[in-house]
Short mmCIF file of C-alpha atoms in Angstrom, two decimals:
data_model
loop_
_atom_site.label_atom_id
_atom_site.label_comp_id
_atom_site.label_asym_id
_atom_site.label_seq_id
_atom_site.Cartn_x
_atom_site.Cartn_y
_atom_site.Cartn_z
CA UNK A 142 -26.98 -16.68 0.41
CA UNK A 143 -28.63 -13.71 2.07
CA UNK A 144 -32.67 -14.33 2.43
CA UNK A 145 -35.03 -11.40 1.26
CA UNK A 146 -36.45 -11.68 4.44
CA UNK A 147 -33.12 -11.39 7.02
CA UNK A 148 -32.72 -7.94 4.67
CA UNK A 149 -36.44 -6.88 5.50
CA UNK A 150 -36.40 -8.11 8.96
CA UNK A 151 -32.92 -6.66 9.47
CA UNK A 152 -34.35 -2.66 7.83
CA UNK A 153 -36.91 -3.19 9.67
CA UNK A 154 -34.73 -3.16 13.41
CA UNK A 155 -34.37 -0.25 15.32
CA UNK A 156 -30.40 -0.58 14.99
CA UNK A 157 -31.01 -1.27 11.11
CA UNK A 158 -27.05 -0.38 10.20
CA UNK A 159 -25.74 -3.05 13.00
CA UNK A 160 -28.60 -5.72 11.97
CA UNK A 161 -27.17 -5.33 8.81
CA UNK A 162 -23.82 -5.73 9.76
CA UNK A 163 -24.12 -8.61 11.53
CA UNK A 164 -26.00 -10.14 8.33
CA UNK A 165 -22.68 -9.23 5.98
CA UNK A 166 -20.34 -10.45 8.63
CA UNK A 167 -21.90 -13.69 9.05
CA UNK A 168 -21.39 -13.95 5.35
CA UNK A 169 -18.19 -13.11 5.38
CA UNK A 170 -17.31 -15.33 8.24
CA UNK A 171 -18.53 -17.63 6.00
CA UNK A 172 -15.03 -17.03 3.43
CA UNK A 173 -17.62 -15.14 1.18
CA UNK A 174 -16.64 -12.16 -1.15
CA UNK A 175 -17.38 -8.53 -0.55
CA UNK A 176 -18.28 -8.38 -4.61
CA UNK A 177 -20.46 -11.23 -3.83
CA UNK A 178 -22.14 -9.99 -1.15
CA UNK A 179 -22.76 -6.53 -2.57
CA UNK A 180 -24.23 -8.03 -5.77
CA UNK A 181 -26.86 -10.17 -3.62
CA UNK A 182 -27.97 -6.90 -1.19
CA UNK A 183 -28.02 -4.72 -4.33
CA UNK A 184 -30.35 -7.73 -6.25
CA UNK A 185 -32.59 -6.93 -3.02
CA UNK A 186 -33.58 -3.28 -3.31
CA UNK A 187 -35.89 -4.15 -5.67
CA UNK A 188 -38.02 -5.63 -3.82
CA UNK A 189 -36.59 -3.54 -0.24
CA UNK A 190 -38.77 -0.47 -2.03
CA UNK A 191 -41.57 -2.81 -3.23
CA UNK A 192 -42.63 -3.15 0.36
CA UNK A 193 -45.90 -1.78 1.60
CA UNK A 194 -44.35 -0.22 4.44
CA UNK A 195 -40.95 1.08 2.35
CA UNK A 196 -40.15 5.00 2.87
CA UNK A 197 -36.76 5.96 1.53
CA UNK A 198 -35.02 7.02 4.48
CA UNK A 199 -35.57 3.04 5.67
CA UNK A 200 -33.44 2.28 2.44
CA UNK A 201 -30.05 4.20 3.78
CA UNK A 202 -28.64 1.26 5.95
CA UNK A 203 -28.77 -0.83 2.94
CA UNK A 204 -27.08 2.10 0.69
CA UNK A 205 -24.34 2.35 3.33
CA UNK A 206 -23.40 -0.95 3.73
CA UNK A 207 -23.26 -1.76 -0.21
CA UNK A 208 -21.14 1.88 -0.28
CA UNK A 209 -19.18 -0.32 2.54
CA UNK A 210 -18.78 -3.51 0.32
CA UNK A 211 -17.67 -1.86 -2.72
CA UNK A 212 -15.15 0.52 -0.77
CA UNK A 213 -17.09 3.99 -1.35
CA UNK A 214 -16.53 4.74 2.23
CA UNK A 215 -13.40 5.84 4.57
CA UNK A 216 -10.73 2.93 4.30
CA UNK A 217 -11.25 2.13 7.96
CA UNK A 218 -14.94 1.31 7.55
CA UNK A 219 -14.96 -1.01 4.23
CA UNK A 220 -15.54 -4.02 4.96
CA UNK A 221 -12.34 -6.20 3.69
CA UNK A 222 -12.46 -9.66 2.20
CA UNK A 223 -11.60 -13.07 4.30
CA UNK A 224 -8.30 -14.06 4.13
CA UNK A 225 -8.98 -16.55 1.36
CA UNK A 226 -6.44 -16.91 -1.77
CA UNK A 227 -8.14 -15.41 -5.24
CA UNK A 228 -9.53 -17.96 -7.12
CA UNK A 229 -8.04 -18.36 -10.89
CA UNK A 230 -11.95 -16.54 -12.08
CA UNK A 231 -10.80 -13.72 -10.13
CA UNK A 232 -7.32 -13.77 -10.89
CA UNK A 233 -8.25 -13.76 -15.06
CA UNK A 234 -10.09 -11.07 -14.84
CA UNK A 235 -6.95 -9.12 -13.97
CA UNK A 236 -4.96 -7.16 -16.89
CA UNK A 237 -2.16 -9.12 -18.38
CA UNK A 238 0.54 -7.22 -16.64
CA UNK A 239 -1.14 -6.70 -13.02
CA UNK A 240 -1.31 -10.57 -13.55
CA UNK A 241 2.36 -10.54 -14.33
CA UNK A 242 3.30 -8.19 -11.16
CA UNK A 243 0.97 -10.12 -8.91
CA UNK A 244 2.56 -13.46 -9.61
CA UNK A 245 6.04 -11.40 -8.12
CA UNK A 246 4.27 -10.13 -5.19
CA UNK A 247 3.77 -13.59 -4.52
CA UNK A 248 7.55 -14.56 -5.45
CA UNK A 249 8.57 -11.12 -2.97
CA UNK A 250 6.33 -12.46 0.06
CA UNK A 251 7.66 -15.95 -0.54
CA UNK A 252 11.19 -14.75 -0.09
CA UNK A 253 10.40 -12.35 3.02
CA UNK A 254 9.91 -15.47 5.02
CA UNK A 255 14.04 -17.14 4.30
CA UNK A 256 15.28 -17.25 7.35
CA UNK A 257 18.56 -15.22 7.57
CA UNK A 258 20.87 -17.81 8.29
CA UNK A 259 19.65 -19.49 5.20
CA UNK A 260 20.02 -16.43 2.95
CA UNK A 261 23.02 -17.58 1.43
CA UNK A 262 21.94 -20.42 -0.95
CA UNK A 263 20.88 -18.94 -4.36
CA UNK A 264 18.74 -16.39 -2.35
CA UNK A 265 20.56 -13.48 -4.23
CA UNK A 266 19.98 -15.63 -7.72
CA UNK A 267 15.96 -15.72 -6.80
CA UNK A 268 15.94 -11.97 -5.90
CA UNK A 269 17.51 -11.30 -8.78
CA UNK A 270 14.62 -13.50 -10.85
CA UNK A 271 12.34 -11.76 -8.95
CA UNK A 272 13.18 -8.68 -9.96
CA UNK A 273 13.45 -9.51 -13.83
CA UNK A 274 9.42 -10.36 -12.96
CA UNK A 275 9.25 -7.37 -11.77
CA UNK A 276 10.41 -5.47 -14.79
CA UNK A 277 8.53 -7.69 -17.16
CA UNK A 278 5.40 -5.87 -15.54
CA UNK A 279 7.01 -2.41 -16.43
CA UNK A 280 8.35 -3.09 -19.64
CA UNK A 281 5.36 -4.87 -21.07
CA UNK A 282 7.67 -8.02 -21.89
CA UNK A 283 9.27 -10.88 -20.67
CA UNK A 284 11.94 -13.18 -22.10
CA UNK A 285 13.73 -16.07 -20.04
CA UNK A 286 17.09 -14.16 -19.23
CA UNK A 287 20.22 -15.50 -17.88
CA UNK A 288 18.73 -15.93 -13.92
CA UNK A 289 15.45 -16.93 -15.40
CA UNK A 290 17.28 -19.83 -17.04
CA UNK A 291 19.52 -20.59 -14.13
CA UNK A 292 16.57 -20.75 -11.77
CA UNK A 293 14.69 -23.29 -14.05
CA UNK A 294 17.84 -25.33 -14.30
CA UNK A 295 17.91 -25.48 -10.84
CA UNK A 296 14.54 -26.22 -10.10
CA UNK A 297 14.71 -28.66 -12.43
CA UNK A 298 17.57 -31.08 -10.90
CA UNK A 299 15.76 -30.39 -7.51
CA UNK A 300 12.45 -31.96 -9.79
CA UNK A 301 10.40 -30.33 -7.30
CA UNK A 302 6.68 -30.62 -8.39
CA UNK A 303 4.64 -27.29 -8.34
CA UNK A 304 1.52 -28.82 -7.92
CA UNK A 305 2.35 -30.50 -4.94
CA UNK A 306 1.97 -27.02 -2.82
CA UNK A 307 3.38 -26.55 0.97
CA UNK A 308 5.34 -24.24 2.82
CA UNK A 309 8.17 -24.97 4.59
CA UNK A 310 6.97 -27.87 7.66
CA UNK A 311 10.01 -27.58 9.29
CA UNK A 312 12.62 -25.10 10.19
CA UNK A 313 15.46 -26.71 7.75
CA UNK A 314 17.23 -25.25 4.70
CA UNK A 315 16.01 -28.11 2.76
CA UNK A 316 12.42 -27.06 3.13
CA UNK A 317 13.12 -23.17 2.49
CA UNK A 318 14.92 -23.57 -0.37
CA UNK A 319 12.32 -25.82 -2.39
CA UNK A 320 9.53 -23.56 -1.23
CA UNK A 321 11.45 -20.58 -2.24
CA UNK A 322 12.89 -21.98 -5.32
CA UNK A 323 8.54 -22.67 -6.15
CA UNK A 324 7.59 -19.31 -5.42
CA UNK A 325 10.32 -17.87 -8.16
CA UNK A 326 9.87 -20.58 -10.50
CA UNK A 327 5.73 -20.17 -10.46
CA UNK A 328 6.17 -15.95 -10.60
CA UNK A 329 8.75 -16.82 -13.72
CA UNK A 330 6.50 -19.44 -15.32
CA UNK A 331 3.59 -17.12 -14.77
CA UNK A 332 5.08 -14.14 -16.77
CA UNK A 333 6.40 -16.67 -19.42
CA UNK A 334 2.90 -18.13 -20.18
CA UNK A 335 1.58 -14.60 -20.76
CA UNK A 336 0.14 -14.52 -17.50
CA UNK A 337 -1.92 -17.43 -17.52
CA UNK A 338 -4.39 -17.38 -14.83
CA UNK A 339 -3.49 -20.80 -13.48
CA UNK A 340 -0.02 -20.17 -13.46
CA UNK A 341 -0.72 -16.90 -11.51
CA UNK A 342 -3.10 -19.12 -9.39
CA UNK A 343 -0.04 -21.60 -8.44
CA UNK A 344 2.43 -18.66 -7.71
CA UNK A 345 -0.47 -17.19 -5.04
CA UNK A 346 -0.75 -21.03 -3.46
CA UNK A 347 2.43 -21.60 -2.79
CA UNK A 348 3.37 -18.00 -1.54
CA UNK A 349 0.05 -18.34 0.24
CA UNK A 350 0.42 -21.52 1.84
CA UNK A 351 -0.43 -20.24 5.82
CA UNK A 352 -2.99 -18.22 6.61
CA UNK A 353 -1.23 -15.34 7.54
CA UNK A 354 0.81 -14.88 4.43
CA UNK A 355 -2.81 -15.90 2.85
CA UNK A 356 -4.54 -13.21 4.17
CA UNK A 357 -1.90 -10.33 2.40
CA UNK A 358 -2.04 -11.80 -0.79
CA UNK A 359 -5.70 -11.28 -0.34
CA UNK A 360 -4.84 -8.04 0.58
CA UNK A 361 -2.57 -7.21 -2.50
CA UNK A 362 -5.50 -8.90 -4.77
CA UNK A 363 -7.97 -6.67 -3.67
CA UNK A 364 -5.34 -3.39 -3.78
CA UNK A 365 -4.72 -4.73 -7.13
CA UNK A 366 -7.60 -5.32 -8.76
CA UNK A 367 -9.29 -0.93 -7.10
CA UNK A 368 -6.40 -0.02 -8.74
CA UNK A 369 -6.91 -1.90 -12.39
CA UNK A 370 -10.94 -0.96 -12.14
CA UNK A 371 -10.34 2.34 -10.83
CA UNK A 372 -7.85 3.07 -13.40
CA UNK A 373 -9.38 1.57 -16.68
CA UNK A 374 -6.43 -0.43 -16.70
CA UNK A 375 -5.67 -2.84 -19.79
CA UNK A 376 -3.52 -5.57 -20.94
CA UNK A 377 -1.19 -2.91 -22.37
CA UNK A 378 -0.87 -1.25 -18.81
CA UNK A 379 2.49 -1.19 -16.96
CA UNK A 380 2.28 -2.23 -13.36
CA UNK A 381 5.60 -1.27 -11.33
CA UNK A 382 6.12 -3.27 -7.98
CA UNK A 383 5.68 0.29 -6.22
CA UNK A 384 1.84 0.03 -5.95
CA UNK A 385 1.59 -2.17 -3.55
CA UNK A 386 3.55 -0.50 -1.29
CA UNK A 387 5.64 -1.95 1.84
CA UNK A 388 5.04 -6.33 2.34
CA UNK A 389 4.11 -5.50 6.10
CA UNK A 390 2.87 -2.20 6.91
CA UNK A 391 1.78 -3.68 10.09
CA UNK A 392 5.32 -5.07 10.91
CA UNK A 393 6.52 -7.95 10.23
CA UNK A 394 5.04 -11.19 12.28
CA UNK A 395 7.32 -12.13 14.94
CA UNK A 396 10.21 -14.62 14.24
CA UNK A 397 10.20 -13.47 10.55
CA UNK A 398 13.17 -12.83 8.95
CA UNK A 399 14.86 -9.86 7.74
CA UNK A 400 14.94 -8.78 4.18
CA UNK A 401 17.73 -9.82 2.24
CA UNK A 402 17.21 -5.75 0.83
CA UNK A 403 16.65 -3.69 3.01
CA UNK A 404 18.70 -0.43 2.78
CA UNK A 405 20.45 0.66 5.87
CA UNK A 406 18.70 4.00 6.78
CA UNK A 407 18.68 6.67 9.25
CA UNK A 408 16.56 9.21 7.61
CA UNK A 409 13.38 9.57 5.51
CA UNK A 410 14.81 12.55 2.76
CA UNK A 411 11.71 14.01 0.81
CA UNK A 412 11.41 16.49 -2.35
CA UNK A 413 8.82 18.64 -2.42
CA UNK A 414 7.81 20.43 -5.65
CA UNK A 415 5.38 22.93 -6.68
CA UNK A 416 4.13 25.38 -9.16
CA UNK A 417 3.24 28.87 -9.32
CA UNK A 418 -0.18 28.45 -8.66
CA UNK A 419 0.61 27.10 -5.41
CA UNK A 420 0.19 29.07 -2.10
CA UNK A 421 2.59 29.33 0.45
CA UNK A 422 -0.34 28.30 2.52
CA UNK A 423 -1.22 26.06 0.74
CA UNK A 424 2.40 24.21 0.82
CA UNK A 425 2.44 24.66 4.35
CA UNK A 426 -0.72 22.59 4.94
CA UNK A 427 0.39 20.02 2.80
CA UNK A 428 4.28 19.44 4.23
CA UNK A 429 2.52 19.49 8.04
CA UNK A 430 -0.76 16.62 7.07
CA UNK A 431 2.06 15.11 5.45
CA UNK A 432 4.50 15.18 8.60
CA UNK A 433 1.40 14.40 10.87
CA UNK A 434 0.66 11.32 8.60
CA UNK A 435 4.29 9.92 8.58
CA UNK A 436 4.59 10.76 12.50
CA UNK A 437 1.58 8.85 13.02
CA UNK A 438 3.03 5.31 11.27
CA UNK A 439 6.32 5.86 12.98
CA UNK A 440 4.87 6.69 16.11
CA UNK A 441 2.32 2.99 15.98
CA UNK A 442 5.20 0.83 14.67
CA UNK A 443 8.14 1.82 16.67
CA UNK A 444 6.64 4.39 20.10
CA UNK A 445 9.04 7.64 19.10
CA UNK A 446 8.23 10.65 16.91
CA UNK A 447 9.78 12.08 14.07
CA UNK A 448 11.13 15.18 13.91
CA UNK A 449 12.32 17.71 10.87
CA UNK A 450 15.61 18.07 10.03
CA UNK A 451 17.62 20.10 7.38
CA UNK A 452 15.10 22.06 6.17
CA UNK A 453 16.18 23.67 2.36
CA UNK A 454 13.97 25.39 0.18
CA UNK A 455 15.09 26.25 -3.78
CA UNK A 456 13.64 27.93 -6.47
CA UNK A 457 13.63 27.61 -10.31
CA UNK A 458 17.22 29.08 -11.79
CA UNK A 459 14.84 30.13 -14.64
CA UNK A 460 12.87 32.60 -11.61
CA UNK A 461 15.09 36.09 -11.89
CA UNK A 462 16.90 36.48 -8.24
CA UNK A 463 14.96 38.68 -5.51
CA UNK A 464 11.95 38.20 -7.30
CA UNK B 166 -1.44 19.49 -18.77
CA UNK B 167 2.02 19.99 -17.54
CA UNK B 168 3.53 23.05 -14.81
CA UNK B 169 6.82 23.92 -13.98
CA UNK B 170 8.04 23.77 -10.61
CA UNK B 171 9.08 26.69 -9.63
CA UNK B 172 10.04 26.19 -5.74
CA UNK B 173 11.45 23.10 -4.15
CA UNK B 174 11.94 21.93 -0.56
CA UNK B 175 14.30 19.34 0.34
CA UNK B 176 14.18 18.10 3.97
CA UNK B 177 15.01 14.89 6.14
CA UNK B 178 12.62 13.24 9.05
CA UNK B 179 14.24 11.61 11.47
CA UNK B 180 13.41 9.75 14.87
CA UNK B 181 13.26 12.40 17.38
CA UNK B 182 14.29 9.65 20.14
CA UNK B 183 15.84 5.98 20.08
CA UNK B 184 17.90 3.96 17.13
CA UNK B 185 16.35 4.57 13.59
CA UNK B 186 14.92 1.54 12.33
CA UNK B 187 16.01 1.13 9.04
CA UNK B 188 12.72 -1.33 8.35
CA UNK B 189 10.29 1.49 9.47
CA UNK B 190 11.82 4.35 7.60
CA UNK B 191 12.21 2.03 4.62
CA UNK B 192 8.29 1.48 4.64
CA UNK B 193 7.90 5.53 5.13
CA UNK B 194 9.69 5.49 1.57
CA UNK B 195 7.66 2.57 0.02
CA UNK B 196 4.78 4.40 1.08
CA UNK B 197 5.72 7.72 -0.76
CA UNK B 198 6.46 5.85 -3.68
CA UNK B 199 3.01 3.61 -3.08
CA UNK B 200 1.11 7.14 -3.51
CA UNK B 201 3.46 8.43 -6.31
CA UNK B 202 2.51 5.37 -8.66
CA UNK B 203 -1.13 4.97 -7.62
CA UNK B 204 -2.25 8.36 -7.90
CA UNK B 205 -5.06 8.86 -10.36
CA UNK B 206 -3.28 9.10 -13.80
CA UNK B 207 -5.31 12.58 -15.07
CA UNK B 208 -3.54 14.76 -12.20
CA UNK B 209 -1.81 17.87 -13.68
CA UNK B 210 1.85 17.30 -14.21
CA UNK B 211 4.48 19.33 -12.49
CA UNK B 212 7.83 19.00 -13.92
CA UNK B 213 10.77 19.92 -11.56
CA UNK B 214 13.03 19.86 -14.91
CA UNK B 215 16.43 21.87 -15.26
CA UNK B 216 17.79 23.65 -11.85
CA UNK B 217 17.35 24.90 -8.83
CA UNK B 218 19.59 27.80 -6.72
CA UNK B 219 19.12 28.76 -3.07
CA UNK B 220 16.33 31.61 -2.39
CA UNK B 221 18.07 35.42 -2.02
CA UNK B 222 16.90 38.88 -1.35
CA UNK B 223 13.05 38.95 -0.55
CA UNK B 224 12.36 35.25 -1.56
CA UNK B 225 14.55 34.03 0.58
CA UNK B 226 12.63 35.74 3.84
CA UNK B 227 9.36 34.83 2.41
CA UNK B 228 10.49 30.84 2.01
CA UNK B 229 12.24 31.27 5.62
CA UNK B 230 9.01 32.32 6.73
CA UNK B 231 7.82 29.55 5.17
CA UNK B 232 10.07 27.07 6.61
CA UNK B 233 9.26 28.77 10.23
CA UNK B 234 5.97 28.58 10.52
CA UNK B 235 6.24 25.10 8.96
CA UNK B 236 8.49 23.99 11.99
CA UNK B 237 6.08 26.01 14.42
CA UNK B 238 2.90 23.83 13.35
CA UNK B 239 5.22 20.70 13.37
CA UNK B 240 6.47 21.87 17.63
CA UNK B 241 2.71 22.36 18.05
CA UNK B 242 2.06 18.76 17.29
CA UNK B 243 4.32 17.33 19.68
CA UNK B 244 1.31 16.70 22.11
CA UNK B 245 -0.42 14.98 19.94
CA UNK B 246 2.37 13.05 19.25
CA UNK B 247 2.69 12.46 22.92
CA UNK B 248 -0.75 10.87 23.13
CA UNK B 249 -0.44 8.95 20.25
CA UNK B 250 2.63 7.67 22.64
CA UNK B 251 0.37 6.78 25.44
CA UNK B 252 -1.97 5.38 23.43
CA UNK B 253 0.66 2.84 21.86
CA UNK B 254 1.53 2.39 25.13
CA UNK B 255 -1.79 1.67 26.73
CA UNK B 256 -2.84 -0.72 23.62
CA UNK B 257 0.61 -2.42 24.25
CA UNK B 258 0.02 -3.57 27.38
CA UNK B 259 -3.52 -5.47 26.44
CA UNK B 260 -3.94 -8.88 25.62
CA UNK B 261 -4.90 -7.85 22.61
CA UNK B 262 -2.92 -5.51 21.96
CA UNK B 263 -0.55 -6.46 19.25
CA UNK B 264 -3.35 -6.94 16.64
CA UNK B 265 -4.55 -3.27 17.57
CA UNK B 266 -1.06 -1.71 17.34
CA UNK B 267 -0.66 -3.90 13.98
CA UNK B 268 -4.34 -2.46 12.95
CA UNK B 269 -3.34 1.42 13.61
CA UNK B 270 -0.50 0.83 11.82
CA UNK B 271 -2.33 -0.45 8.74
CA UNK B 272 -5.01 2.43 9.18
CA UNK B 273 -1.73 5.11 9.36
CA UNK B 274 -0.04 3.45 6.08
CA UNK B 275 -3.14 4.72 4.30
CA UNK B 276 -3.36 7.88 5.91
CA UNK B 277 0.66 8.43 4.66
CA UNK B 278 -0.14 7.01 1.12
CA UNK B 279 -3.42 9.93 1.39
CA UNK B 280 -1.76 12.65 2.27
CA UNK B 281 0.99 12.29 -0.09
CA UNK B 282 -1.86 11.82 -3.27
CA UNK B 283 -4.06 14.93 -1.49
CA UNK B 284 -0.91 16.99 -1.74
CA UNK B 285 -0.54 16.12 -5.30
CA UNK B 286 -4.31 17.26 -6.08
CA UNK B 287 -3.43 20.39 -4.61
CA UNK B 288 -0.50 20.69 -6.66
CA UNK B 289 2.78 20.01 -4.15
CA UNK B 290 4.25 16.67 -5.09
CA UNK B 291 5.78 15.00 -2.76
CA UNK B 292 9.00 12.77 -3.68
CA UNK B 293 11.79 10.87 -1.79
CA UNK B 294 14.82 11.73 -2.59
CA UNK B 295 16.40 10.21 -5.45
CA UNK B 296 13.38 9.20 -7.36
CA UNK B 297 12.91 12.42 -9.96
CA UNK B 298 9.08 11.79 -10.89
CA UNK B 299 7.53 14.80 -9.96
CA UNK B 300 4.58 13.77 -12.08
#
């Protein structure tokens, strides 16, 4: 809980935006919430410009850093929640079907981390399960199909109890296989409950079960739940797997496996489209930030540039030649 | 509210030095796709429906000079790719240096996800190859 009087002492500093700061970090070292934070500084203005000695540009640094907590700032400044799992509160107040594609995140981040050389058990038969999650979230429904049905057969012989939440201890198929036969079985049990909240709750604690992997299902929460406020999402929204982009932007933690998936490539092959209204110009800006961007990520994760390659432009048949 | 396309690029990026690394490039396409299905939902649609044939007469030198000066802006970058090299390589050799490299990575995810949903609000949508939304 932040005191009235840290806020005041802290707007009153010369370095008011770092006292402040230090005041939300301290909070959030703490394994606080942004939201919660924000709500308690913002339940403090009140009484910020009831002070004697209030003017309004003293009231800024507290502006900012709510702007900060609520992500109304550059990406690279908001201040980002600690890497602690959502709660099931948090989780319900999700749309049905974000629930739904959540709950496979979890099953997809729980699978990244099979060692290769135990990728052939039913690995393929859990991707596959995965995947039908996956689509439940796009298609708006969810029946217990043929892998489904396999996987809870399975699971079932092993008797493995979901409650009873670990990650693999030690570096033996055994221990993989139960944790990754949990993760499916909790993303499958989650989109067959409609999305109950505890069930989504289970598939994030076992896919969640170190802290690393804990702190990017934070991070896929968070994504997750801008994008369903942001939106005006509802329970009759589709959620593809798509928005939450790559499992490790960063790269992947070393001595992780490979994915089982990944497509051999050599290339990045792009489409670009536009309309009449469009520039020239204006398409040349574009294709260069977007070049610059994509240089940028290849350049941090692997040292070497990109460069442009087969360059074709078209136009519409239905455009008269030499026009 | 719904355009047709009337112009279409296709092109490939590709490492300018050592093996491609099929994980990387794979993330460059998550990415695009990342932008493609959170962009905000009220953009203008452009629909690249029915076909496309190769520029002739005078739009084919105006899209050549297109593609130029596109590939001149691109060679002007290369220094700042080159320092963006150092840079990786100074951070690198840190102690901390893996979290940083791991932390510009994250920060240039966004900025690829951005730039792909900017170019949409401007009207050029941006698309790997193979997926057909151009909406």
């Amino acid at each position: 809980m932040i005191a009235i009087d840290a806020v005041h002492d802290a707007l009153r500093s010369p370095q008011a935006w770092s006292a402040l700061d230090e005041l939300v970090r301290t909070e959030l070292a703490a394994g606080r919430l942004t939201d919660h934070i924000h709500d308690e500084l913002a339940a403090t203005l009140d009484e910020v410009r009831a002070a004697p000695d209030h003017d309004e540009d003293r009231e800024e640094p507290l502006l900012d850093t709510l702007d900060r907590l609520n992500g109304f700032c550059r990406a690279d400044i908001a201040y980002q929640n600690p890497p602690v799992l959502p709660t099931e509160d948090e989780i319900a107040k999700l749309p049905r079907w974000a629930r739904v594609a959540f709950a496979a995140r979890c099953a997809r981040r729980s699978l990244s981390s099979v060692p290769k050389e135990f990728g052939g058990f039913d690995l393929g038969l859990l991707v596959s399960t995965t995947r039908a999650v996956e689509a439940a979230a796009v298609s708006l429904s969810f029946t217990l199909g043929e892998f489904a049905r396999r996987i809870v057969e399975v699971i079932a012989v092993d008797s493995a109890d979901l409650k009873y939440i670990e990650g693999p201890t030690s570096n033996s198929f055994a221990d993989y296989r139960k944790f990754a036969l949990k993760a499916v079985v909790a993303a499958v049990r989650a989109a067959d409950s409609y999305a109950n909240a505890t069930e989504v709750f289970t598939a994030s604690s076992i896919a969640g079960s170190d802290g690393v992997a804990r702190s990017l299902i934070r991070r896929d929460f968070d994504h997750l739940a801008r994008l369903a406020s942001a939106y005006g999402w509802t329970d009759n929204t589709p959620v593809p797997p798509e928005v939450f982009g790559p499992l490790w932007p960063e790269g992947k933690p070393a001595g992780w496996p490979d994915d089982p998936e990944l497509p051999k490539r050599t290339d990045v092959a792009l489409e670009v489209v536009s309309s009449e209204r469009v520039s020239e110009t204006m398409i040349e800006d574009e294709v260069v930030n977007l070049f610059l961007a994509m240089n940028r990520f290849h350049i941090a994760r692997t040292g070497h540039p990109l460069t442009v390659e087969d360059f074709h432009p078209f136009v519409a048949a239905l455009v008269p030649a030499g026009v | 509210m719904v355009e047709p396309a009337t112009m279409k690029l296709e092109f490939r990026l590709t490492p300018s030095a050592g093996e491609p690394n099929s994980e990387v490039l794979d993330d460059l396409v998550k990415l695009v796709r990342q932008a493609v299905a959170t962009a905000p939902p009220d953009m203008t649609e452009i629909k690249a429906e029915g076909e496309f044939r190769p520029p002739e007469g005078e739009e084919e030198k105006s899209l050549r000079g297109l593609e130029s000066w596109i590939k001149h802006r691109i060679e002007q970058a290369a220094g700042a790719s080159q320092k963006l090299i150092e840079q990786r390589e100074t951070i690198s050799s840190q102690p901390d240096g893996m979290e940083k490299l791991a932390a510009e990575a994250t920060r240039a995810a966004e900025t690829v996800v951005a730039a792909v949903q900017r170019a949409r609000l401007r009207g050029v949508v941006v698309t790997t190859s193979g997926d057909s939304t151009a909406s």
